[in-house]
Amino acid sequence: MNTHLLTGMIFLPLLGAILQATSPSARTSRWMALGASAASALLGGLLLGQVSPGEAGPQLVDRLPWIGSYAIHYELAVDGTSVLLLLLISAVFPVLVASEWERSSGARGLHALLLILQGSLIGAACAQDLFLLFFFWSLSSLPIFFLVGVWGAEHKEQAAFRSLVTNTLGNTLLFAAFVLIYYSREPHTFLIREIVSAGGMPETTISLAGLEVQAANLAFVLVCAGLALRAPVWPVHGWFYRVSEEAPASVFVAVGAVTVPVAVMIFGRLANQLFPAVMDAGANWVAGAGLVNLLVGSVAILSQRRISGLVAYLCVAQLGLCLIGLGSQDASAMVGVIFQQLGAGLALAVLGLLMGGLATRAGIFEVLGGAGGLSRTAPAAAVVMGLAIGAFVGAPGMSGFVGQSLIAMGGYARAPAVLVAIGISSLLIAYSLFGVFRRLFLGEPQTADRPSSGELTARERIYLIPLVALIVILGFYPKPFLDWVRPTAASLVSRPSAQDAASPAPEPGQESPPSASPSPAAAPES
Amino acid sequence: MGELGLLLPEVYLAATVIGLVLGESAHHGERVRLVLPTALLGIGGALIQTILMYRHEAALLFGGALSLDAFGLYFKLLFLLLAAISVSAVCLSDEIERSIRAEFCALILAGTVALMLAAGASNLFVAAMALQSAGVVGSLLSGFGRQKPAASEAGIKWLAPIAFSGACLLFAATTLYLRTGTADLAELHHLLLSASPPGKLGILIFATIFMGLAIPMMVFPGNFWAIDVVQGAPSIAGVFLSAGVRAAGFAVASRIWFALFAQPALEPGKWLPLGGWDWTQWLAVSAGLTLAVPALLSIRQKNAKRLLSCVAIVEGGFLLLGLLVLEELGLAAILFSLLVGTVSSLGALYVLSLSTVRLGSAEVSDLRGALRGRPWESVSMVCFSASWLGLPPFASSVARLALLGAAVRREWYALAGLGLFAMTLTAIATGRLLLGLLVTGPAGARADMEGEDDRGRKVFLLALLLPLVLSTFLAEPLLRWASLSLRFIFW
């Protein structure tokens, strides 16, 4: 069914960005920005209502031929990998726009860039055509660069430059991979469904400096490298750390809580759909990279003096956890990864905005900055912080519990040692985060040098409460969310048997049937 | 009228040049000046005439000297677009003093006539002379501007290579004429198909033609002049050279190379090198160096105009990729890229010129914060630059895909890799420039620049931005138009 809801979700923020920038009144401009973001989120809510939980293939497809000369299509769809990301983007971006409500200078530019980022990330999450995916994904790096470079703190230019270099390089590598995929198949196509229906990227070889290289292997490596540069994968995570230090809280949240999950989702989808054989062979490498990230992130958190750095490494550790899930090639782990994107994204958004508020209002930047006893002067902030930490450490009843458990289960099935690493990492993260909570919120209040109590403002309560509520709902009643994800996750990691592989591929131009829904037995019930 | 009637667009423009010169002579010093309306009227008339030319069948005019075909008409429309934007930019910028704007616009239009003749040239001598004329006009345009010494130097630096280019082309044309008795491209094509020139002579002719065209095309080894000239010349003159003369160079190169050095392959829409040697290897080396060297140089540039000239040269490397694959798709991609690139480059250099004139410097360090508090110029500069670099969401990204894809199809993987490398480096260098323009500079707030508001400039910027954005959605019809414009190739 072609509802154009996805198109609306993408273009409403883009339209809002233009309209609010040209509005004569600053107040009207803010409302227009918030309205555009919220309207997109509302469409997202409507769209979620139409997603069928039992379906593994793309749904609510929006299809339009775009550039026929190069077989480029404007094709968007939602499936189990993107449905929770749409929920995350819809929940977080209106909050980010609202969090920048009182910015006095350059609010229109900042809001416009946030809206462009929102639209482009939705497009990247739902694109079913590789060129369209690249189109939206690389578009999303432009706002990040300017948001950091123009509205950042003292060393914003260095941070922006680092993000520019890594993101540009990442986009280039991804583009190279897509060009390679496009030309490796006759007739050339960017459509993911057509490549999938042919069993992924064909086994062709290309000659590079006299060496015969498998095109699929090369494209897979390019996709991995391209997305690793955009997501803060160790050891190319330096730019992300600088962004966490210099960017405004809202911008860091947009990058860490939303852009990184989108990168992980793109990787999970492309790796399993376009390069199933290569992914099978390289799964251990992916899981190994995840393990390194998880341990590096968890250990680095212990040594962070600044709160921003702590949140950044928390993100690195979460990314590691998700990579372990992807590398385990297990259906339950895949479900866990997708679920964890939403849960950790929401928790990071809450934590990031809260910390941003504390830094702006109470001047608290350091973990050991002489703050303490905030729970007495700012009880609401303490409760929200406690819940966000609970989500991160995987406390029962919080979103993190479900996601982390599923990933650990899947990881155990592949390599039991993974469970030990996840356990150690969880302990380290819990120790660090509760330590921070203790230093900031417990003990005697130290208000001498503090400009304010750090308590949540009325506006903050309004926009943080829905996020916190969602974290709790996800923890207590994850079933409807898991039902959306499970069929797609299972189909991603299931590989066709030899008999299936031998069956003829559909004729070019013929509509490929949607991916078969796996049997309920194949998809684990949580 | 006869054949002259088919040259009405050029005649219109020539009449406008005369009108501008006479008007300026008669009314010099008046406060109300009609330079822009007069020029736009002439360009508009020429534009309508050019569109009407599509009614005619393809034909050879003046004994085969000029060709009236879809390929030439595409370029003529491109040059008219360039002329319209250029004269508007001249009149809406303070870079060119008011007292000499009429002369500057007249020169732009005169140069456009030469470019249009080059686009339609189907004779080697005519092509060489038309390119020479455009080059001389470009030299005069480069000599204009406030910073006289730098501008004069730019004019001379451009004149010397263009003279060498002309000499090379005339040498090749004369050699071929003496050997075959004709300089007409269609006749030469048929003659060479039956008996291509012997190896060494063929290589000599190719080398001299390549040298002659490398300079206007701004590709290696004829691109060393470009950075200095674009830096010293007024911005609009820089665009005229980097977009206009280069486009004419590619138009002439497409005609000459496909006529003299290629033969149709069995597969439709593809060609093969003529004779016993593969000259596309030469072009591949040239394209690789045109992509890599300026991209590396762009990172080190401290002058904004020099940096953007590096971007322009890299673009030339991409265009060469489209030419060396000898495919219809590659040629169509060149035409499409030239169209989008012309608007982008002119827009970027125009916005930059507004800042350089205000601050009296084009050094990146002096330009810090120059666009702060200027949302129109900021957004425009970001969009024009992104489009020029071939980044989404602009149609130029499709053009880059087409050009890189052309290299991948021919299995020139190293060249495609160099292209991506060049794209990355130029994007990083330009991003750093943009960041510098947008953040507050070390000298603090630029209070002297606040509050300037010019509705004309905003409308002009919007008029450039809108088609750029629309071209993203209309990429397919534009590409199809470019493909249809390649009919000239069916001799």
PDB file of N, CA and C in Angstrom, chain A residues 3-13 36-50 60 86 90 122:
ATOM      1  N   THR A   3       1.118   4.803   1.002  1.00  0.00           N
ATOM      2  CA  THR A   3       0.428   5.804   1.826  1.00  0.00           C
ATOM      3  C   THR A   3       1.127   7.146   1.796  1.00  0.00           C
ATOM      4  N   HIS A   4       2.342   7.179   1.308  1.00  0.00           N
ATOM      5  CA  HIS A   4       3.159   8.406   1.292  1.00  0.00           C
ATOM      6  C   HIS A   4       3.436   8.948   2.677  1.00  0.00           C
ATOM      7  N   LEU A   5       3.181   8.133   3.706  1.00  0.00           N
ATOM      8  CA  LEU A   5       3.464   8.607   5.063  1.00  0.00           C
ATOM      9  C   LEU A   5       4.967   8.816   5.248  1.00  0.00           C
ATOM     10  N   LEU A   6       5.757   7.918   4.705  1.00  0.00           N
ATOM     11  CA  LEU A   6       7.215   8.052   4.858  1.00  0.00           C
ATOM     12  C   LEU A   6       7.714   9.314   4.166  1.00  0.00           C
ATOM     13  N   THR A   7       7.179   9.565   2.984  1.00  0.00           N
ATOM     14  CA  THR A   7       7.574  10.782   2.274  1.00  0.00           C
ATOM     15  C   THR A   7       7.201  12.012   3.100  1.00  0.00           C
ATOM     16  N   GLY A   8       6.022  11.973   3.659  1.00  0.00           N
ATOM     17  CA  GLY A   8       5.603  13.076   4.527  1.00  0.00           C
ATOM     18  C   GLY A   8       6.535  13.242   5.712  1.00  0.00           C
ATOM     19  N   MET A   9       6.924  12.126   6.298  1.00  0.00           N
ATOM     20  CA  MET A   9       7.830  12.189   7.469  1.00  0.00           C
ATOM     21  C   MET A   9       9.165  12.828   7.101  1.00  0.00           C
ATOM     22  N   ILE A  10       9.605  12.581   5.879  1.00  0.00           N
ATOM     23  CA  ILE A  10      10.910  13.136   5.464  1.00  0.00           C
ATOM     24  C   ILE A  10      10.787  14.597   5.081  1.00  0.00           C
ATOM     25  N   PHE A  11       9.771  14.900   4.290  1.00  0.00           N
ATOM     26  CA  PHE A  11       9.747  16.243   3.705  1.00  0.00           C
ATOM     27  C   PHE A  11       9.095  17.292   4.595  1.00  0.00           C
ATOM     28  N   LEU A  12       8.293  16.885   5.568  1.00  0.00           N
ATOM     29  CA  LEU A  12       7.734  17.892   6.478  1.00  0.00           C
ATOM     30  C   LEU A  12       8.835  18.631   7.244  1.00  0.00           C
ATOM     31  N   PRO A  13       9.799  17.923   7.829  1.00  0.00           N
ATOM     32  CA  PRO A  13      10.883  18.655   8.493  1.00  0.00           C
ATOM     33  C   PRO A  13      11.685  19.533   7.521  1.00  0.00           C
ATOM     34  N   ALA A  36       6.872  21.442  12.742  1.00  0.00           N
ATOM     35  CA  ALA A  36       7.300  20.580  11.628  1.00  0.00           C
ATOM     36  C   ALA A  36       7.860  19.267  12.152  1.00  0.00           C
ATOM     37  N   SER A  37       8.670  19.381  13.196  1.00  0.00           N
ATOM     38  CA  SER A  37       9.267  18.168  13.761  1.00  0.00           C
ATOM     39  C   SER A  37       8.188  17.271  14.375  1.00  0.00           C
ATOM     40  N   ALA A  38       7.268  17.914  15.096  1.00  0.00           N
ATOM     41  CA  ALA A  38       6.203  17.138  15.753  1.00  0.00           C
ATOM     42  C   ALA A  38       5.250  16.537  14.724  1.00  0.00           C
ATOM     43  N   ALA A  39       4.995  17.287  13.637  1.00  0.00           N
ATOM     44  CA  ALA A  39       4.096  16.765  12.604  1.00  0.00           C
ATOM     45  C   ALA A  39       4.699  15.513  11.964  1.00  0.00           C
ATOM     46  N   SER A  40       6.000  15.572  11.742  1.00  0.00           N
ATOM     47  CA  SER A  40       6.677  14.387  11.196  1.00  0.00           C
ATOM     48  C   SER A  40       6.559  13.219  12.176  1.00  0.00           C
ATOM     49  N   ALA A  41       6.729  13.537  13.464  1.00  0.00           N
ATOM     50  CA  ALA A  41       6.622  12.491  14.483  1.00  0.00           C
ATOM     51  C   ALA A  41       5.211  11.915  14.527  1.00  0.00           C
ATOM     52  N   LEU A  42       4.235  12.813  14.342  1.00  0.00           N
ATOM     53  CA  LEU A  42       2.842  12.371  14.345  1.00  0.00           C
ATOM     54  C   LEU A  42       2.585  11.406  13.183  1.00  0.00           C
ATOM     55  N   LEU A  43       3.126  11.760  12.025  1.00  0.00           N
ATOM     56  CA  LEU A  43       2.999  10.847  10.880  1.00  0.00           C
ATOM     57  C   LEU A  43       3.673   9.513  11.194  1.00  0.00           C
ATOM     58  N   GLY A  44       4.768   9.611  11.935  1.00  0.00           N
ATOM     59  CA  GLY A  44       5.460   8.398  12.352  1.00  0.00           C
ATOM     60  C   GLY A  44       4.558   7.533  13.209  1.00  0.00           C
ATOM     61  N   GLY A  45       3.812   8.175  14.113  1.00  0.00           N
ATOM     62  CA  GLY A  45       2.868   7.446  14.967  1.00  0.00           C
ATOM     63  C   GLY A  45       1.802   6.763  14.132  1.00  0.00           C
ATOM     64  N   LEU A  46       1.266   7.506  13.140  1.00  0.00           N
ATOM     65  CA  LEU A  46       0.250   6.928  12.248  1.00  0.00           C
ATOM     66  C   LEU A  46       0.818   5.740  11.485  1.00  0.00           C
ATOM     67  N   LEU A  47       2.065   5.911  11.056  1.00  0.00           N
ATOM     68  CA  LEU A  47       2.716   4.862  10.276  1.00  0.00           C
ATOM     69  C   LEU A  47       2.903   3.593  11.110  1.00  0.00           C
ATOM     70  N   LEU A  48       3.302   3.784  12.374  1.00  0.00           N
ATOM     71  CA  LEU A  48       3.499   2.619  13.242  1.00  0.00           C
ATOM     72  C   LEU A  48       2.204   1.843  13.402  1.00  0.00           C
ATOM     73  N   GLY A  49       1.100   2.586  13.415  1.00  0.00           N
ATOM     74  CA  GLY A  49      -0.198   1.942  13.546  1.00  0.00           C
ATOM     75  C   GLY A  49      -0.530   1.061  12.354  1.00  0.00           C
ATOM     76  N   GLN A  50       0.094   1.347  11.216  1.00  0.00           N
ATOM     77  CA  GLN A  50      -0.220   0.575  10.002  1.00  0.00           C
ATOM     78  C   GLN A  50       0.771  -0.555   9.731  1.00  0.00           C
ATOM     79  N   LEU A  60       4.482  -0.613   3.563  1.00  0.00           N
ATOM     80  CA  LEU A  60       4.149   0.792   3.294  1.00  0.00           C
ATOM     81  C   LEU A  60       5.139   1.408   2.296  1.00  0.00           C
ATOM     82  N   LEU A  86      12.399   4.585  13.426  1.00  0.00           N
ATOM     83  CA  LEU A  86      11.445   5.662  13.147  1.00  0.00           C
ATOM     84  C   LEU A  86      10.833   6.155  14.444  1.00  0.00           C
ATOM     85  N   SER A  90      11.299   9.860  15.786  1.00  0.00           N
ATOM     86  CA  SER A  90      10.080  10.631  16.049  1.00  0.00           C
ATOM     87  C   SER A  90      10.001  11.079  17.495  1.00  0.00           C
ATOM     88  N   ILE A 122      15.564   9.919   8.645  1.00  0.00           N
ATOM     89  CA  ILE A 122      14.391   9.087   8.327  1.00  0.00           C
ATOM     90  C   ILE A 122      14.564   8.478   6.938  1.00  0.00           C
TER      91      ILE A 122
END
